[in-house]
Amino acid sequence: MAAAAAVLPVAVFGCRPRVAGGVCFLEEKVVLHAAGAGCLRLHLEHKWHNFIPGTEKSRGVQALAVSPDRRFLALSEAAGERPVLAVYELSAERARRRKVLAAEELPARQAVSLAFSPDSRLLAAATAPPEGRLTCWLWEKQQLATAVRVQAAGDGPCQVSFNPQDSTQVCITGNGFFKLFKYSEGYLKQMNLQRGEPENYLCHAWLSEEEVICGTDTGKLSLFETGELHWEKSLEYRKPPRKQEDTTNEYESGVAFEDTGLQQHSLPQISAVAAYSKGFACSPSPGVVLLFEKTCEKEAYEERQEVWLPQDLFSTEPKKSSRQDITCICFSPSEEMMVISTNKNQLYMFTMFSTKLIREKISYFAYMNFPLHSNSITGLDMCIWKPILATCSLDRSVRIWNYKKNTLELCKEYQEEAYTVSLHPTGLFCLVGFSDKLRFISLLYEDMRVFKEFAVKKCRECSFSNGGHLFAIVNGNVIQIYSSITFENVTNLKGHTGKVHAIKWSSDDTKLVSCDTHGAVYEWNLLTGKKESECVLKTCIYSSISLTYDAKIIFAVGSDQTLKEISESSIQHEVPARDVVYTTVAVSRSGRLIFVGTSLGTIRAMKYPLTLKKDFSEYQAHAGAVTKMTVTSDDQFLLTASEDGCVFIWKVHDKEGGEVKGEQELDYAEEVLIMRSDIDEKTQAILDLQNCVRDLQTESEYELRLKDIYCEGKIKALEENFTQEIDSLKTKHQILQEEKEKQKLQHEVQLSELMDKQAKEVQQLESDSNQKLSLENEKYQELQVKSQKMEEEYEKQLHNLEESKTKALAELKEHYEKKLKHKSVLLEETKENMRKQIEAHEEMEKQIYEDGDKEILELKDKYEKQLLEEKESNIQLKGEIGVMNKRLNSLQKELKDRNRDIEEMRLEQQKLQDIIKSLEKDILALKTDVKERTETILEKEKYVYDLKMKNQELQNFKFVLSYKIEESKKQIESRENDIETMKKQISEMEEELEQFRKQSVELKLNITQLQQKQKATAGEVHREMEKRQNMETLIKRFKADLHNCVRFINDSKKMKDGIRELYTKYVHQPDVVEAQAEDADLQQQYKKQQEYNERNLAVLRKKVMKDKEMQHTAYMRIMQENVSLIKEINDLRQELRVANGQVHNLESALRLNKSKKAIQDTAPSAELPSSPAVLRLNPEMESEKIIEMQQLEIQYLRDQIQEMRKALNSPCSVSFSQKSS
């Protein structure tokens, strides 16, 4: 395994149909869908592909589900004998398989529907009826939580889903049942009882925590609320809208008639349902999705819009391409996009926000990227000059892909099935073998054009030579070689007894190798047209061959399950396939890498030389047998195609993971083919579009000017509102500051009162204690006198008295100590109250500031919301502009149609002029006859005289008409002079507008100056605030020093010293007086300056408002005058056009009269001597014929004169009516 090469899929072009939950969003622009034998992650903008391969021997995905957090992917696959249920982790760049779920107690049945719980812990799986089961897995533990058997009335689709809000509630629907289960304690218990007749429920979706919408095979929508039927609606079978029907050709009308006949007998069938925030989407008929939204009326949901599949313009039957069954619907996380998949391997998308802007009931899907193959791919080839590959399929289409950009460049569908395709090395031509003919096709810029056809039926193999000058065609068992320049049959290679399956050219185009169904591999020399070598193995039916670059070694695969290495007319090595049939083989240009495709859809990569061991790397890719395979000329990419309709692009790496480098890197050509008629059409279209763009630019500039003026007015109004609110906030702030200062003064007054009370209480306590001490001293002295007098009497009692005295002193000390402690506690409480009041004051300040900040932020948020609303209104206006542009385009199309009609009328006029010329020639011939037959003309001179009189009347009429023409010209000149005066007035008005703009600029400068003055005043306010903060710090320091002095309250000397220090430190009498005086002066100056600024602001505001009103009135007056002038100009233009038409009609009438006069003037020339007599067979009959012809001509001239009079009268009446209107 280590020696084998490695390949990685970098792009996948294809989709697997009829997969349950087959399309879903992983991110806003990342879509996941089933493709091949796995799933594909696709970015819609960046176009990168990330393929998630299935398990080993996988035959394709049957059902998939993505967890609500979009981290895990569950797949149900058919792989070998036993189905597989696996969970993948999507967080990494390359998804890796986490768990494979299997239970021995359950029978091996394929899961047809999967669903994750909202918390992503449980995975529910439903198997196909009639013996269906509902299983719940704790997938992270690989443990089966519970399983329930579900009885069904018959076969049909089955769907399971979790409640989006409840991880324990499961819903399952199918043929004849709708069941709700509750998961608890390892069991599933049914919650609802089904009532009424059982119906075949094809799909369902959760609309809320309690509502489930279901769709049936009879076109009925059923809304269940908590398991009970709440609302029903039957949908009708929908037919394509008329716009879509009208686009088809008359050739397709027969097919369309057959389709409508079938549709009349068909019933609606709801094949898919999906929910979104406003309601749900469902598909009742092929090719259409209906959007329902919730209403407040009796009907719970109402249809809002139809979204139809588009018709494939490259298809031979566009109507059938738009009638595909929709199998899956999903919405992006933001619900801006809806993606669907169909039963024909196609993916479509629809942008949901368009429903807000365009209120049309009918809309159309668009391809998610490009149309894909819907059937088995039978041919694949690449070229050298360009990074493109060509594929053909049994869906009768030929497609050109770009494997560097991951895009589809060309696509075209034909009437017959295509079996093989080959690209010219230049990439400008291709050969395609159809069931009826082989066609040489030119690849144009936007189309494929058949250049040459060859009568070869069911050609299964064709190939261009490496030089491109030759190509080989397989016709049964004969290989025909043609020149790609002259299309001559150069040689025919005969010798195969069976049908030829594959042909390969050598690098120098001198040899050709082929294989057939009878086990023969021949090597042909094209110079001689004979076989050079052969290797025959009759037991093997060869299907594919490949050559090394030097054409010495041939690799062949066939029905005997081996890869054969053939050289020198013999098989050198045989590598067994091990229970798999090899279908295709490809060799790299270097010859070191060999790639083989199998009947299971896997790709095996090997290295040369081959070994008998299992020395290869196998990759899961396709869900069907690999039909074609090739390696690009630079050995960078491997291209594979399969029966499942998918094309894989693989990046080739070496064993260490590095890219394989070719011998030389190619510079790809960028040339394309294009028809000269297409170039002419495109240039004409470009010119028309340029004219349209110019007209639109002028209109948009005018509209933008109007919008700018309107927006400027709005901005000015908003600025005024902002300034007013800022002023009001400033006044509020000033009021709050004044209240704060008042509260501060109140707190200071309260503090001073408390301090005074405390000092008075201390003084009272000191005086009371001093009085008591003096009284006790007096008592003590009295007792001492008594003791001296009564020493002798009380010697015995002295000791007792002393003890009582000491006790009394101790009691007194304790009493006063208690009082002192009580007073100290009171002091501490007052201090704490002071602190609390200060803290409350500070909190009040903080709250006031916070409230002010909150109000400012609320106002800011309010005006930001208003700005956002204005932006949204601008976006809506842009959308309306887009709608108007579409209307303009439709009007321009109508104008083009009118121009075409005018051109057709001109062509008819030219034809009539040609007829007139031919008639004039006939008149000349008649003149010659008249000259020859002078005798008969002399008899008719009376008639000629009458005609002369009529001619004179016509000349008079001509004179009158010429006079009218001159009068109309004079009127036109006067109108042109009026237009010039109007233009001058417009220029003067524009100059006035410029003056108004200059005045507005000067006013803006004045406003900026006032704003600068306001900033200066704000700076002064800030300085005052700093001064106030300094004073507050001084007060705090003074308070701290004062508290330090209070400690010495018992010691009067220390108290005096402390107070003196405080006085010397904080009190300077002259400074205080000066500061007070300066503060008073500053306040007065500040008030005066503030009043002056406010007056100036009021005056300037009044001026600005007056100027704005003047500008607005002047602007409206100018706009009205402009509108009236434009109307007058348009009226004058219309009158000019009418006058020009009248002049043209008059001139044409005058030309006709001149021609008639010339005819009449030639008549008197008959009075000349007659010409020699002409032989007549019957002179009487001839004279009667001439008279009849003259009478007919006179009647014709009279009719023409009457028509001319009517034509002259009608435009005059029309012009008169236009003027009156």
mmCIF file of N, CA, C and O in Angstrom, residues 750-766 823-831 834 1042-1043 1046-1047 1049:
data_model
loop_
_atom_site.group_PDB
_atom_site.id
_atom_site.type_symbol
_atom_site.label_atom_id
_atom_site.label_comp_id
_atom_site.label_asym_id
_atom_site.label_seq_id
_atom_site.Cartn_x
_atom_site.Cartn_y
_atom_site.Cartn_z
ATOM 1 N N GLN A 750 -26.417 71.114 57.058
ATOM 2 C CA GLN A 750 -26.707 70.062 58.041
ATOM 3 C C GLN A 750 -25.457 69.650 58.802
ATOM 4 O O GLN A 750 -25.485 69.424 60.019
ATOM 5 N N LEU A 751 -24.338 69.538 58.061
ATOM 6 C CA LEU A 751 -23.065 69.187 58.719
ATOM 7 C C LEU A 751 -22.693 70.235 59.766
ATOM 8 O O LEU A 751 -22.274 69.910 60.894
ATOM 9 N N SER A 752 -22.802 71.513 59.400
ATOM 10 C CA SER A 752 -22.445 72.578 60.346
ATOM 11 C C SER A 752 -23.359 72.540 61.572
ATOM 12 O O SER A 752 -22.898 72.691 62.727
ATOM 13 N N GLU A 753 -24.670 72.290 61.324
ATOM 14 C CA GLU A 753 -25.586 72.197 62.461
ATOM 15 C C GLU A 753 -25.231 71.039 63.376
ATOM 16 O O GLU A 753 -25.218 71.165 64.607
ATOM 17 N N LEU A 754 -24.920 69.885 62.753
ATOM 18 C CA LEU A 754 -24.524 68.725 63.567
ATOM 19 C C LEU A 754 -23.252 68.993 64.354
ATOM 20 O O LEU A 754 -23.115 68.596 65.536
ATOM 21 N N MET A 755 -22.285 69.656 63.705
ATOM 22 C CA MET A 755 -21.037 69.984 64.401
ATOM 23 C C MET A 755 -21.298 70.926 65.563
ATOM 24 O O MET A 755 -20.727 70.782 66.664
ATOM 25 N N ASP A 756 -22.176 71.917 65.357
ATOM 26 C CA ASP A 756 -22.509 72.846 66.455
ATOM 27 C C ASP A 756 -23.177 72.113 67.609
ATOM 28 O O ASP A 756 -22.847 72.334 68.795
ATOM 29 N N LYS A 757 -24.141 71.251 67.252
ATOM 30 C CA LYS A 757 -24.811 70.470 68.302
ATOM 31 C C LYS A 757 -23.824 69.638 69.091
ATOM 32 O O LYS A 757 -23.864 69.566 70.332
ATOM 33 N N GLN A 758 -22.885 68.991 68.367
ATOM 34 C CA GLN A 758 -21.885 68.145 69.028
ATOM 35 C C GLN A 758 -21.014 68.980 69.961
ATOM 36 O O GLN A 758 -20.728 68.593 71.102
ATOM 37 N N ALA A 759 -20.594 70.174 69.523
ATOM 38 C CA ALA A 759 -19.737 71.029 70.367
ATOM 39 C C ALA A 759 -20.484 71.486 71.613
ATOM 40 O O ALA A 759 -19.933 71.496 72.739
ATOM 41 N N LYS A 760 -21.781 71.859 71.423
ATOM 42 C CA LYS A 760 -22.567 72.283 72.582
ATOM 43 C C LYS A 760 -22.723 71.149 73.588
ATOM 44 O O LYS A 760 -22.586 71.349 74.806
ATOM 45 N N GLU A 761 -23.009 69.943 73.073
ATOM 46 C CA GLU A 761 -23.160 68.811 73.979
ATOM 47 C C GLU A 761 -21.867 68.526 74.727
ATOM 48 O O GLU A 761 -21.853 68.230 75.928
ATOM 49 N N VAL A 762 -20.735 68.628 74.067
ATOM 50 C CA VAL A 762 -19.429 68.395 74.737
ATOM 51 C C VAL A 762 -19.203 69.444 75.821
ATOM 52 O O VAL A 762 -18.722 69.151 76.934
ATOM 53 N N GLN A 763 -19.496 70.717 75.507
ATOM 54 C CA GLN A 763 -19.312 71.782 76.511
ATOM 55 C C GLN A 763 -20.209 71.558 77.719
ATOM 56 O O GLN A 763 -19.789 71.740 78.886
ATOM 57 N N GLN A 764 -21.485 71.173 77.442
ATOM 58 C CA GLN A 764 -22.375 70.903 78.572
ATOM 59 C C GLN A 764 -21.869 69.773 79.437
ATOM 60 O O GLN A 764 -21.889 69.835 80.682
ATOM 61 N N LEU A 765 -21.406 68.687 78.785
ATOM 62 C CA LEU A 765 -20.862 67.567 79.556
ATOM 63 C C LEU A 765 -19.662 67.999 80.395
ATOM 64 O O LEU A 765 -19.494 67.600 81.566
ATOM 65 N N GLU A 766 -18.765 68.815 79.829
ATOM 66 C CA GLU A 766 -17.581 69.275 80.573
ATOM 67 C C GLU A 766 -17.991 70.146 81.763
ATOM 68 O O GLU A 766 -17.461 70.013 82.894
ATOM 69 N N LYS A 823 -20.986 58.691 75.266
ATOM 70 C CA LYS A 823 -20.837 59.858 74.400
ATOM 71 C C LYS A 823 -19.908 59.557 73.221
ATOM 72 O O LYS A 823 -20.128 60.025 72.101
ATOM 73 N N SER A 824 -18.825 58.788 73.498
ATOM 74 C CA SER A 824 -17.927 58.414 72.382
ATOM 75 C C SER A 824 -18.663 57.564 71.345
ATOM 76 O O SER A 824 -18.468 57.709 70.133
ATOM 77 N N VAL A 825 -19.537 56.659 71.845
ATOM 78 C CA VAL A 825 -20.340 55.844 70.908
ATOM 79 C C VAL A 825 -21.247 56.729 70.077
ATOM 80 O O VAL A 825 -21.398 56.545 68.862
ATOM 81 N N LEU A 826 -21.878 57.732 70.742
ATOM 82 C CA LEU A 826 -22.712 58.669 69.996
ATOM 83 C C LEU A 826 -21.909 59.418 68.936
ATOM 84 O O LEU A 826 -22.369 59.633 67.807
ATOM 85 N N LEU A 827 -20.688 59.827 69.326
ATOM 86 C CA LEU A 827 -19.818 60.502 68.351
ATOM 87 C C LEU A 827 -19.528 59.606 67.145
ATOM 88 O O LEU A 827 -19.549 60.051 65.981
ATOM 89 N N GLU A 828 -19.188 58.358 67.450
ATOM 90 C CA GLU A 828 -18.908 57.433 66.348
ATOM 91 C C GLU A 828 -20.139 57.235 65.458
ATOM 92 O O GLU A 828 -20.035 57.161 64.224
ATOM 93 N N GLU A 829 -21.316 57.157 66.112
ATOM 94 C CA GLU A 829 -22.542 56.994 65.314
ATOM 95 C C GLU A 829 -22.776 58.208 64.425
ATOM 96 O O GLU A 829 -23.152 58.098 63.262
ATOM 97 N N THR A 830 -22.552 59.422 65.010
ATOM 98 C CA THR A 830 -22.711 60.627 64.184
ATOM 99 C C THR A 830 -21.725 60.629 63.026
ATOM 100 O O THR A 830 -22.051 61.019 61.904
ATOM 101 N N LYS A 831 -20.471 60.176 63.326
ATOM 102 C CA LYS A 831 -19.469 60.097 62.248
ATOM 103 C C LYS A 831 -19.938 59.133 61.150
ATOM 104 O O LYS A 831 -19.814 59.405 59.955
ATOM 105 N N MET A 834 -22.592 60.659 59.183
ATOM 106 C CA MET A 834 -21.988 61.615 58.252
ATOM 107 C C MET A 834 -21.404 60.886 57.032
ATOM 108 O O MET A 834 -21.570 61.311 55.900
ATOM 109 N N LEU A 1042 -9.582 68.450 60.840
ATOM 110 C CA LEU A 1042 -10.528 68.761 61.912
ATOM 111 C C LEU A 1042 -10.803 67.526 62.767
ATOM 112 O O LEU A 1042 -10.873 67.598 64.000
ATOM 113 N N HIS A 1043 -10.967 66.362 62.085
ATOM 114 C CA HIS A 1043 -11.146 65.116 62.851
ATOM 115 C C HIS A 1043 -9.927 64.830 63.709
ATOM 116 O O HIS A 1043 -10.042 64.316 64.840
ATOM 117 N N VAL A 1046 -10.218 66.906 66.839
ATOM 118 C CA VAL A 1046 -11.249 66.460 67.769
ATOM 119 C C VAL A 1046 -10.709 65.435 68.751
ATOM 120 O O VAL A 1046 -11.205 65.296 69.880
ATOM 121 N N ARG A 1047 -9.672 64.735 68.338
ATOM 122 C CA ARG A 1047 -9.100 63.745 69.260
ATOM 123 C C ARG A 1047 -8.610 64.391 70.552
ATOM 124 O O ARG A 1047 -8.588 63.781 71.610
ATOM 125 N N ILE A 1049 -9.893 66.665 72.379
ATOM 126 C CA ILE A 1049 -11.001 67.420 72.958
ATOM 127 C C ILE A 1049 -10.883 67.570 74.467
ATOM 128 O O ILE A 1049 -11.369 68.532 75.077
#
